[in-house]
């Protein structure tokens, strides 16, 4: 299982290189699913070119997250910028917009973002025909038992999030709550309390153990990549990436569920 790290600047790319297999970033000029946060986006194309160069010098692939839908003007602008970055060595695009994808079909690697809201094999086939996608990022809330399409569609690789750290209780691709104050990400954002009449409703949030178990189950199903968010400081990211490395080395030993649970206690202090 390969590790994909979200990076916000060149220095971070250099520091995280020894514990990452690939990188991705957001760019201020191309709207993405963390558009509200300037610190999660590279400031301009020049800086993005330097970032790409840095990843290349570390022999790592690097992708841009352009995972929103765009109107005609926005699409033209995104196409122009991304074409420029591809010439500089960008490895591909994490996207959801069909117009953008059709433009880049067979021209670069296309990764279908979790924001595309692909929940079944027919929608994945639909996207594959239109976009020629190589990889699907599985929406966070989908459980492995719902992944009846995984490995059934030829030539597609699958990517999951590191759920102990990244988990939206709603449908992440359509969830506005992690962004709803427009300024600061709070841990409670995605567990926003809804009102139904006079009744309060809160979406379920699985325990840490369950979220680890989900990764184990996806690993068994053959998921190829695990990714981290762009959020957090570089120090926090290092800690998370080390945890992911430990987790992968545990899963590579093909443990039974029972042994896996005991490893969660031993290495992650997870009991329930
Ligand atoms: Zn959310």
PDB file of C-alpha atoms and ligand atoms in Angstrom:
ATOM      1  CA  UNK A   1       0.000   0.000   0.000  1.00  0.00           C
ATOM      2  CA  UNK A   2       1.438   3.366  -1.057  1.00  0.00           C
ATOM      3  CA  UNK A   3       1.198   6.550   1.003  1.00  0.00           C
ATOM      4  CA  UNK A   4      -0.082   9.766  -0.574  1.00  0.00           C
ATOM      5  CA  UNK A   5       0.645  12.937   1.421  1.00  0.00           C
ATOM      6  CA  UNK A   6      -1.095  16.284   1.178  1.00  0.00           C
ATOM      7  CA  UNK A   7       1.459  19.108   1.158  1.00  0.00           C
ATOM      8  CA  UNK A   8       1.094  22.871   1.466  1.00  0.00           C
ATOM      9  CA  UNK A   9       4.590  24.106   0.665  1.00  0.00           C
ATOM     10  CA  UNK A  10       7.974  23.147  -0.751  1.00  0.00           C
ATOM     11  CA  UNK A  11       9.667  22.624   2.595  1.00  0.00           C
ATOM     12  CA  UNK A  12       6.951  20.203   3.658  1.00  0.00           C
ATOM     13  CA  UNK A  13       7.439  18.252   0.439  1.00  0.00           C
ATOM     14  CA  UNK A  14      11.156  17.908   1.184  1.00  0.00           C
ATOM     15  CA  UNK A  15      10.610  16.908   4.824  1.00  0.00           C
ATOM     16  CA  UNK A  16       7.855  14.364   4.125  1.00  0.00           C
ATOM     17  CA  UNK A  17       9.578  12.799   1.139  1.00  0.00           C
ATOM     18  CA  UNK A  18      11.234   9.952   3.054  1.00  0.00           C
ATOM     19  CA  UNK A  19       7.871   8.832   4.489  1.00  0.00           C
ATOM     20  CA  UNK A  20       5.649   9.403   1.440  1.00  0.00           C
ATOM     21  CA  UNK A  21       5.313   7.675  -1.924  1.00  0.00           C
ATOM     22  CA  UNK A  22       3.358  10.435  -3.643  1.00  0.00           C
ATOM     23  CA  UNK A  23       2.150  13.987  -3.020  1.00  0.00           C
ATOM     24  CA  UNK A  24      -0.842  16.146  -3.828  1.00  0.00           C
ATOM     25  CA  UNK A  25      -1.566  19.834  -3.368  1.00  0.00           C
ATOM     26  CA  UNK A  26      -4.211  22.489  -3.889  1.00  0.00           C
ATOM     27  CA  UNK A  27      -3.661  25.713  -5.771  1.00  0.00           C
ATOM     28  CA  UNK A  28      -5.381  28.971  -4.860  1.00  0.00           C
ATOM     29  CA  UNK A  29      -6.127  29.762  -8.512  1.00  0.00           C
ATOM     30  CA  UNK A  30      -8.025  26.490  -9.086  1.00  0.00           C
ATOM     31  CA  UNK A  31     -10.963  25.952  -6.760  1.00  0.00           C
ATOM     32  CA  UNK A  32     -10.846  22.743  -4.718  1.00  0.00           C
ATOM     33  CA  UNK A  33     -12.658  21.128  -1.809  1.00  0.00           C
ATOM     34  CA  UNK A  34     -10.615  23.049   0.766  1.00  0.00           C
ATOM     35  CA  UNK A  35     -10.961  26.367  -1.026  1.00  0.00           C
ATOM     36  CA  UNK A  36     -11.705  28.393   2.121  1.00  0.00           C
ATOM     37  CA  UNK A  37      -8.321  27.752   3.623  1.00  0.00           C
ATOM     38  CA  UNK A  38      -5.557  29.779   2.024  1.00  0.00           C
ATOM     39  CA  UNK A  39      -2.932  27.974   4.115  1.00  0.00           C
ATOM     40  CA  UNK A  40      -3.982  24.687   2.495  1.00  0.00           C
ATOM     41  CA  UNK A  41      -3.362  26.012  -0.985  1.00  0.00           C
ATOM     42  CA  UNK A  42      -0.223  26.918  -2.899  1.00  0.00           C
ATOM     43  CA  UNK A  43      -0.281  30.667  -3.523  1.00  0.00           C
ATOM     44  CA  UNK A  44       0.370  30.767  -7.273  1.00  0.00           C
ATOM     45  CA  UNK A  45       1.466  28.864 -10.374  1.00  0.00           C
ATOM     46  CA  UNK A  46       5.131  29.801  -9.986  1.00  0.00           C
ATOM     47  CA  UNK A  47       5.188  28.297  -6.506  1.00  0.00           C
ATOM     48  CA  UNK A  48       3.355  25.208  -7.810  1.00  0.00           C
ATOM     49  CA  UNK A  49       6.031  24.763 -10.502  1.00  0.00           C
ATOM     50  CA  UNK A  50       8.733  24.866  -7.828  1.00  0.00           C
ATOM     51  CA  UNK A  51       6.801  22.340  -5.741  1.00  0.00           C
ATOM     52  CA  UNK A  52       6.533  19.993  -8.732  1.00  0.00           C
ATOM     53  CA  UNK A  53      10.261  20.339  -9.325  1.00  0.00           C
ATOM     54  CA  UNK A  54      10.937  19.470  -5.678  1.00  0.00           C
ATOM     55  CA  UNK A  55       8.803  16.309  -5.885  1.00  0.00           C
ATOM     56  CA  UNK A  56      10.523  15.352  -9.135  1.00  0.00           C
ATOM     57  CA  UNK A  57      13.941  15.754  -7.548  1.00  0.00           C
ATOM     58  CA  UNK A  58      12.787  13.278  -4.870  1.00  0.00           C
ATOM     59  CA  UNK A  59      11.510  10.980  -7.661  1.00  0.00           C
ATOM     60  CA  UNK A  60       7.948  11.214  -6.379  1.00  0.00           C
ATOM     61  CA  UNK A  61       4.723  11.692  -8.278  1.00  0.00           C
ATOM     62  CA  UNK A  62       2.700  14.820  -7.520  1.00  0.00           C
ATOM     63  CA  UNK A  63      -0.928  15.613  -8.292  1.00  0.00           C
ATOM     64  CA  UNK A  64      -3.116  18.702  -8.160  1.00  0.00           C
ATOM     65  CA  UNK A  65      -6.481  18.587  -6.380  1.00  0.00           C
ATOM     66  CA  UNK A  66      -8.934  20.303  -8.742  1.00  0.00           C
ATOM     67  CA  UNK A  67     -11.919  18.532  -7.282  1.00  0.00           C
ATOM     68  CA  UNK A  68     -14.850  20.903  -7.583  1.00  0.00           C
ATOM     69  CA  UNK A  69     -17.188  21.593 -10.518  1.00  0.00           C
ATOM     70  CA  UNK A  70     -16.456  24.623 -12.676  1.00  0.00           C
ATOM     71  CA  UNK A  71     -18.400  26.938 -14.951  1.00  0.00           C
ATOM     72  CA  UNK A  72     -17.155  27.703 -18.480  1.00  0.00           C
ATOM     73  CA  UNK A  73     -14.798  30.521 -17.468  1.00  0.00           C
ATOM     74  CA  UNK A  74     -13.423  28.603 -14.499  1.00  0.00           C
ATOM     75  CA  UNK A  75     -12.888  25.512 -16.663  1.00  0.00           C
ATOM     76  CA  UNK A  76     -10.880  27.488 -19.262  1.00  0.00           C
ATOM     77  CA  UNK A  77      -8.736  28.991 -16.507  1.00  0.00           C
ATOM     78  CA  UNK A  78      -8.191  25.599 -14.807  1.00  0.00           C
ATOM     79  CA  UNK A  79      -7.307  23.968 -18.153  1.00  0.00           C
ATOM     80  CA  UNK A  80      -4.787  26.692 -18.953  1.00  0.00           C
ATOM     81  CA  UNK A  81      -3.083  26.458 -15.549  1.00  0.00           C
ATOM     82  CA  UNK A  82      -3.054  22.654 -15.383  1.00  0.00           C
ATOM     83  CA  UNK A  83      -1.700  22.337 -18.946  1.00  0.00           C
ATOM     84  CA  UNK A  84       1.139  24.617 -17.932  1.00  0.00           C
ATOM     85  CA  UNK A  85       1.862  22.502 -14.848  1.00  0.00           C
ATOM     86  CA  UNK A  86       1.760  19.243 -16.830  1.00  0.00           C
ATOM     87  CA  UNK A  87       4.498  20.656 -19.070  1.00  0.00           C
ATOM     88  CA  UNK A  88       6.510  21.236 -15.881  1.00  0.00           C
ATOM     89  CA  UNK A  89       6.067  17.622 -14.767  1.00  0.00           C
ATOM     90  CA  UNK A  90       2.740  17.462 -12.901  1.00  0.00           C
ATOM     91  CA  UNK A  91       1.786  13.748 -12.695  1.00  0.00           C
ATOM     92  CA  UNK A  92      -1.985  14.182 -12.956  1.00  0.00           C
ATOM     93  CA  UNK A  93      -5.242  15.617 -11.598  1.00  0.00           C
ATOM     94  CA  UNK A  94      -7.546  14.645  -8.747  1.00  0.00           C
ATOM     95  CA  UNK A  95     -10.913  15.786 -10.093  1.00  0.00           C
ATOM     96  CA  UNK A  96     -14.670  15.348 -10.230  1.00  0.00           C
ATOM     97  CA  UNK A  97     -15.724  17.640 -13.090  1.00  0.00           C
ATOM     98  CA  UNK A  98     -16.527  15.763 -16.300  1.00  0.00           C
ATOM     99  CA  UNK A  99     -15.766  18.722 -18.576  1.00  0.00           C
ATOM    100  CA  UNK A 100     -12.336  19.097 -17.040  1.00  0.00           C
ATOM    101  CA  UNK A 101     -11.765  15.339 -17.228  1.00  0.00           C
ATOM    102  CA  UNK A 102     -12.803  15.105 -20.888  1.00  0.00           C
ATOM    103  CA  UNK A 103     -10.273  17.766 -21.741  1.00  0.00           C
ATOM    104  CA  UNK A 104      -7.454  15.845 -20.082  1.00  0.00           C
ATOM    105  CA  UNK A 105      -8.541  12.315 -21.040  1.00  0.00           C
ATOM    106  CA  UNK A 106      -5.463  10.327 -22.160  1.00  0.00           C
ATOM    107  CA  UNK A 107      -3.284  13.418 -21.698  1.00  0.00           C
ATOM    108  CA  UNK A 108      -2.412  12.912 -18.029  1.00  0.00           C
ATOM    109  CA  UNK A 109      -3.289  10.626 -15.128  1.00  0.00           C
ATOM    110  CA  UNK A 110      -6.799  11.160 -13.861  1.00  0.00           C
ATOM    111  CA  UNK A 111      -7.731  10.294 -10.292  1.00  0.00           C
ATOM    112  CA  UNK A 112     -11.424  10.504  -9.505  1.00  0.00           C
ATOM    113  CA  UNK A 113     -11.866  12.473  -6.279  1.00  0.00           C
ATOM    114  CA  UNK A 114     -14.036  11.264  -3.417  1.00  0.00           C
ATOM    115  CA  UNK A 115     -16.002  14.468  -4.102  1.00  0.00           C
ATOM    116  CA  UNK A 116     -17.307  12.835  -7.321  1.00  0.00           C
ATOM    117  CA  UNK A 117     -19.640  10.837  -5.048  1.00  0.00           C
ATOM    118  CA  UNK A 118     -19.193   7.471  -6.744  1.00  0.00           C
ATOM    119  CA  UNK A 119     -21.195   5.022  -4.672  1.00  0.00           C
ATOM    120  CA  UNK A 120     -21.594   2.058  -7.010  1.00  0.00           C
ATOM    121  CA  UNK A 121     -20.061   0.204  -9.955  1.00  0.00           C
ATOM    122  CA  UNK A 122     -22.314   1.778 -12.591  1.00  0.00           C
ATOM    123  CA  UNK A 123     -21.321   5.327 -11.688  1.00  0.00           C
ATOM    124  CA  UNK A 124     -17.676   4.254 -11.652  1.00  0.00           C
ATOM    125  CA  UNK A 125     -18.079   2.705 -15.140  1.00  0.00           C
ATOM    126  CA  UNK A 126     -19.765   5.918 -16.305  1.00  0.00           C
ATOM    127  CA  UNK A 127     -16.819   8.012 -15.124  1.00  0.00           C
ATOM    128  CA  UNK A 128     -14.263   5.554 -16.481  1.00  0.00           C
ATOM    129  CA  UNK A 129     -15.702   5.702 -20.000  1.00  0.00           C
ATOM    130  CA  UNK A 130     -15.856   9.477 -20.006  1.00  0.00           C
ATOM    131  CA  UNK A 131     -12.603  10.260 -18.284  1.00  0.00           C
ATOM    132  CA  UNK A 132     -10.277   7.281 -18.668  1.00  0.00           C
ATOM    133  CA  UNK A 133      -9.590   7.484 -14.926  1.00  0.00           C
ATOM    134  CA  UNK A 134      -6.805   5.382 -13.437  1.00  0.00           C
ATOM    135  CA  UNK A 135      -7.739   5.585  -9.778  1.00  0.00           C
ATOM    136  CA  UNK A 136     -10.741   6.171  -7.540  1.00  0.00           C
ATOM    137  CA  UNK A 137     -10.580   7.834  -4.138  1.00  0.00           C
ATOM    138  CA  UNK A 138     -13.289   6.021  -2.201  1.00  0.00           C
ATOM    139  CA  UNK A 139     -15.739   8.358  -0.405  1.00  0.00           C
ATOM    140  CA  UNK A 140     -14.996   8.357   3.330  1.00  0.00           C
ATOM    141  CA  UNK A 141     -18.374   7.229   4.592  1.00  0.00           C
ATOM    142  CA  UNK A 142     -18.539   4.113   2.364  1.00  0.00           C
ATOM    143  CA  UNK A 143     -17.770   0.947   4.248  1.00  0.00           C
ATOM    144  CA  UNK A 144     -15.750  -1.933   2.764  1.00  0.00           C
ATOM    145  CA  UNK A 145     -18.870  -4.123   2.833  1.00  0.00           C
ATOM    146  CA  UNK A 146     -20.490  -1.632   0.439  1.00  0.00           C
ATOM    147  CA  UNK A 147     -17.535  -1.787  -1.948  1.00  0.00           C
ATOM    148  CA  UNK A 148     -18.958  -4.476  -4.186  1.00  0.00           C
ATOM    149  CA  UNK A 149     -17.299  -2.842  -7.167  1.00  0.00           C
ATOM    150  CA  UNK A 150     -13.750  -2.867  -5.840  1.00  0.00           C
ATOM    151  CA  UNK A 151     -11.432  -4.864  -8.118  1.00  0.00           C
ATOM    152  CA  UNK A 152     -14.392  -5.742 -10.351  1.00  0.00           C
ATOM    153  CA  UNK A 153     -13.627  -2.948 -12.774  1.00  0.00           C
ATOM    154  CA  UNK A 154     -10.468  -3.602 -14.719  1.00  0.00           C
ATOM    155  CA  UNK A 155      -7.475  -1.275 -14.656  1.00  0.00           C
ATOM    156  CA  UNK A 156      -8.645   0.903 -11.772  1.00  0.00           C
ATOM    157  CA  UNK A 157      -6.681   1.388  -8.582  1.00  0.00           C
ATOM    158  CA  UNK A 158      -8.309   2.345  -5.289  1.00  0.00           C
ATOM    159  CA  UNK A 159      -7.323   4.888  -2.684  1.00  0.00           C
ATOM    160  CA  UNK A 160      -8.651   5.382   0.836  1.00  0.00           C
ATOM    161  CA  UNK A 161      -8.145   8.069   3.461  1.00  0.00           C
ATOM    162  CA  UNK A 162      -6.354   7.461   6.737  1.00  0.00           C
ATOM    163  CA  UNK A 163      -9.648   7.341   8.616  1.00  0.00           C
ATOM    164  CA  UNK A 164      -8.351   7.726  12.200  1.00  0.00           C
ATOM    165  CA  UNK A 165      -7.337  11.241  11.180  1.00  0.00           C
ATOM    166  CA  UNK A 166      -9.650  12.078   8.280  1.00  0.00           C
ATOM    167  CA  UNK A 167     -13.297  11.295   8.717  1.00  0.00           C
ATOM    168  CA  UNK A 168     -16.372  13.304   7.851  1.00  0.00           C
ATOM    169  CA  UNK A 169     -19.588  12.072   9.476  1.00  0.00           C
ATOM    170  CA  UNK A 170     -21.582  13.364   6.519  1.00  0.00           C
ATOM    171  CA  UNK A 171     -20.894  12.728   2.836  1.00  0.00           C
ATOM    172  CA  UNK A 172     -17.558  14.508   2.534  1.00  0.00           C
ATOM    173  CA  UNK A 173     -17.879  15.429  -1.134  1.00  0.00           C
ATOM    174  CA  UNK A 174     -21.173  17.181  -0.428  1.00  0.00           C
ATOM    175  CA  UNK A 175     -20.481  18.268   3.172  1.00  0.00           C
ATOM    176  CA  UNK A 176     -20.361  21.992   3.690  1.00  0.00           C
ATOM    177  CA  UNK A 177     -19.827  21.895   7.429  1.00  0.00           C
ATOM    178  CA  UNK A 178     -16.081  21.482   7.579  1.00  0.00           C
ATOM    179  CA  UNK A 179     -16.037  24.765   5.665  1.00  0.00           C
ATOM    180  CA  UNK A 180     -19.073  26.435   7.120  1.00  0.00           C
ATOM    181  CA  UNK A 181     -17.394  29.187   9.076  1.00  0.00           C
ATOM    182  CA  UNK A 182     -15.144  29.878   6.128  1.00  0.00           C
ATOM    183  CA  UNK A 183     -12.133  30.527   8.329  1.00  0.00           C
ATOM    184  CA  UNK A 184     -11.016  27.911  10.772  1.00  0.00           C
ATOM    185  CA  UNK A 185     -11.370  24.157  10.724  1.00  0.00           C
ATOM    186  CA  UNK A 186     -12.748  22.890  13.983  1.00  0.00           C
ATOM    187  CA  UNK A 187     -12.890  19.269  15.008  1.00  0.00           C
ATOM    188  CA  UNK A 188     -16.628  19.605  15.597  1.00  0.00           C
ATOM    189  CA  UNK A 189     -17.428  21.017  12.166  1.00  0.00           C
ATOM    190  CA  UNK A 190     -18.410  17.783  10.446  1.00  0.00           C
ATOM    191  CA  UNK A 191     -20.332  16.566  13.472  1.00  0.00           C
ATOM    192  CA  UNK A 192     -22.647  19.558  13.151  1.00  0.00           C
ATOM    193  CA  UNK A 193     -26.003  19.004  14.841  1.00  0.00           C
ATOM    194  CA  UNK A 194     -28.950  19.119  12.452  1.00  0.00           C
ATOM    195  CA  UNK A 195     -32.505  19.976  13.439  1.00  0.00           C
ATOM    196  CA  UNK A 196     -35.428  17.928  12.204  1.00  0.00           C
ATOM    197  CA  UNK A 197     -38.451  19.775  13.495  1.00  0.00           C
ATOM    198  CA  UNK A 198     -37.605  20.127  17.167  1.00  0.00           C
ATOM    199  CA  UNK A 199     -35.415  17.034  17.202  1.00  0.00           C
ATOM    200  CA  UNK A 200     -31.634  17.213  17.140  1.00  0.00           C
ATOM    201  CA  UNK A 201     -29.924  14.797  14.751  1.00  0.00           C
ATOM    202  CA  UNK A 202     -26.233  14.033  14.670  1.00  0.00           C
ATOM    203  CA  UNK A 203     -24.643  11.777  12.068  1.00  0.00           C
ATOM    204  CA  UNK A 204     -22.891   8.693  13.439  1.00  0.00           C
ATOM    205  CA  UNK A 205     -19.151   8.877  13.974  1.00  0.00           C
ATOM    206  CA  UNK A 206     -17.441   5.472  14.173  1.00  0.00           C
ATOM    207  CA  UNK A 207     -14.983   4.791  16.995  1.00  0.00           C
ATOM    208  CA  UNK A 208     -11.231   4.959  16.356  1.00  0.00           C
ATOM    209  CA  UNK A 209     -11.118   1.149  16.481  1.00  0.00           C
ATOM    210  CA  UNK A 210     -13.810   0.932  13.789  1.00  0.00           C
ATOM    211  CA  UNK A 211     -11.942   3.418  11.608  1.00  0.00           C
ATOM    212  CA  UNK A 212      -8.737   1.375  11.903  1.00  0.00           C
ATOM    213  CA  UNK A 213     -10.708  -1.771  11.157  1.00  0.00           C
ATOM    214  CA  UNK A 214     -12.094  -0.125   8.005  1.00  0.00           C
ATOM    215  CA  UNK A 215      -8.537   0.383   6.754  1.00  0.00           C
ATOM    216  CA  UNK A 216      -7.734  -3.265   7.524  1.00  0.00           C
ATOM    217  CA  UNK A 217     -10.807  -4.416   5.585  1.00  0.00           C
ATOM    218  CA  UNK A 218      -9.976  -2.215   2.602  1.00  0.00           C
ATOM    219  CA  UNK A 219      -6.397  -3.464   2.660  1.00  0.00           C
ATOM    220  CA  UNK A 220      -7.721  -7.035   2.478  1.00  0.00           C
ATOM    221  CA  UNK A 221      -9.915  -6.014  -0.465  1.00  0.00           C
ATOM    222  CA  UNK A 222      -6.831  -4.762  -2.285  1.00  0.00           C
ATOM    223  CA  UNK A 223      -6.910  -0.978  -1.875  1.00  0.00           C
ATOM    224  CA  UNK A 224      -3.650   0.351  -3.350  1.00  0.00           C
ATOM    225  CA  UNK A 225      -3.159   3.778  -1.723  1.00  0.00           C
ATOM    226  CA  UNK A 226      -3.784   5.481   1.596  1.00  0.00           C
ATOM    227  CA  UNK A 227      -3.847   9.258   1.826  1.00  0.00           C
ATOM    228  CA  UNK A 228      -3.459  11.967   4.438  1.00  0.00           C
ATOM    229  CA  UNK A 229      -5.160  15.355   4.512  1.00  0.00           C
ATOM    230  CA  UNK A 230      -3.535  18.677   3.717  1.00  0.00           C
ATOM    231  CA  UNK A 231      -4.660  19.935   7.134  1.00  0.00           C
ATOM    232  CA  UNK A 232      -2.293  20.100  10.074  1.00  0.00           C
ATOM    233  CA  UNK A 233       1.256  21.195  10.761  1.00  0.00           C
ATOM    234  CA  UNK A 234       4.265  19.425   9.269  1.00  0.00           C
ATOM    235  CA  UNK A 235       5.069  17.967  12.720  1.00  0.00           C
ATOM    236  CA  UNK A 236       1.531  16.573  13.001  1.00  0.00           C
ATOM    237  CA  UNK A 237       1.828  15.110   9.517  1.00  0.00           C
ATOM    238  CA  UNK A 238       5.125  13.384  10.375  1.00  0.00           C
ATOM    239  CA  UNK A 239       3.465  11.744  13.385  1.00  0.00           C
ATOM    240  CA  UNK A 240       0.522  10.596  11.268  1.00  0.00           C
ATOM    241  CA  UNK A 241       2.728   9.274   8.461  1.00  0.00           C
ATOM    242  CA  UNK A 242       4.782   7.278  10.955  1.00  0.00           C
ATOM    243  CA  UNK A 243       1.571   5.772  12.299  1.00  0.00           C
ATOM    244  CA  UNK A 244       0.528   4.860   8.753  1.00  0.00           C
ATOM    245  CA  UNK A 245       3.908   3.193   8.147  1.00  0.00           C
ATOM    246  CA  UNK A 246       3.433   1.140  11.333  1.00  0.00           C
ATOM    247  CA  UNK A 247      -0.101   0.237  10.316  1.00  0.00           C
ATOM    248  CA  UNK A 248       0.975  -0.896   6.842  1.00  0.00           C
ATOM    249  CA  UNK A 249       3.798  -3.036   8.262  1.00  0.00           C
ATOM    250  CA  UNK A 250       1.256  -4.701  10.589  1.00  0.00           C
ATOM    251  CA  UNK A 251      -1.204  -5.364   7.740  1.00  0.00           C
ATOM    252  CA  UNK A 252       1.546  -6.694   5.469  1.00  0.00           C
ATOM    253  CA  UNK A 253       2.052  -9.544   7.937  1.00  0.00           C
ATOM    254  CA  UNK A 254      -1.482 -10.627   7.128  1.00  0.00           C
ATOM    255  CA  UNK A 255      -2.723 -10.797  10.719  1.00  0.00           C
ATOM    256  CA  UNK A 256      -6.047 -12.295  11.791  1.00  0.00           C
ATOM    257  CA  UNK A 257      -8.605  -9.775  13.072  1.00  0.00           C
ATOM    258  CA  UNK A 258      -7.742 -10.825  16.639  1.00  0.00           C
ATOM    259  CA  UNK A 259      -4.014 -10.197  16.155  1.00  0.00           C
ATOM    260  CA  UNK A 260      -4.799  -6.912  14.404  1.00  0.00           C
ATOM    261  CA  UNK A 261      -6.849  -5.758  17.415  1.00  0.00           C
ATOM    262  CA  UNK A 262      -3.999  -6.630  19.789  1.00  0.00           C
ATOM    263  CA  UNK A 263      -1.611  -4.593  17.570  1.00  0.00           C
ATOM    264  CA  UNK A 264      -4.015  -1.634  17.822  1.00  0.00           C
ATOM    265  CA  UNK A 265      -3.713  -1.837  21.617  1.00  0.00           C
ATOM    266  CA  UNK A 266       0.044  -2.246  21.536  1.00  0.00           C
ATOM    267  CA  UNK A 267       1.016   0.351  18.906  1.00  0.00           C
ATOM    268  CA  UNK A 268      -1.897   2.799  18.870  1.00  0.00           C
ATOM    269  CA  UNK A 269      -3.371   2.584  22.344  1.00  0.00           C
ATOM    270  CA  UNK A 270      -6.774   1.771  20.853  1.00  0.00           C
ATOM    271  CA  UNK A 271      -9.071  -0.369  22.941  1.00  0.00           C
ATOM    272  CA  UNK A 272     -12.596   0.403  21.767  1.00  0.00           C
TER     273      UNK A 272
HETATM  274 ZN1  LIG B   1     -17.679  17.145   6.551  1.00  0.00          ZN
END
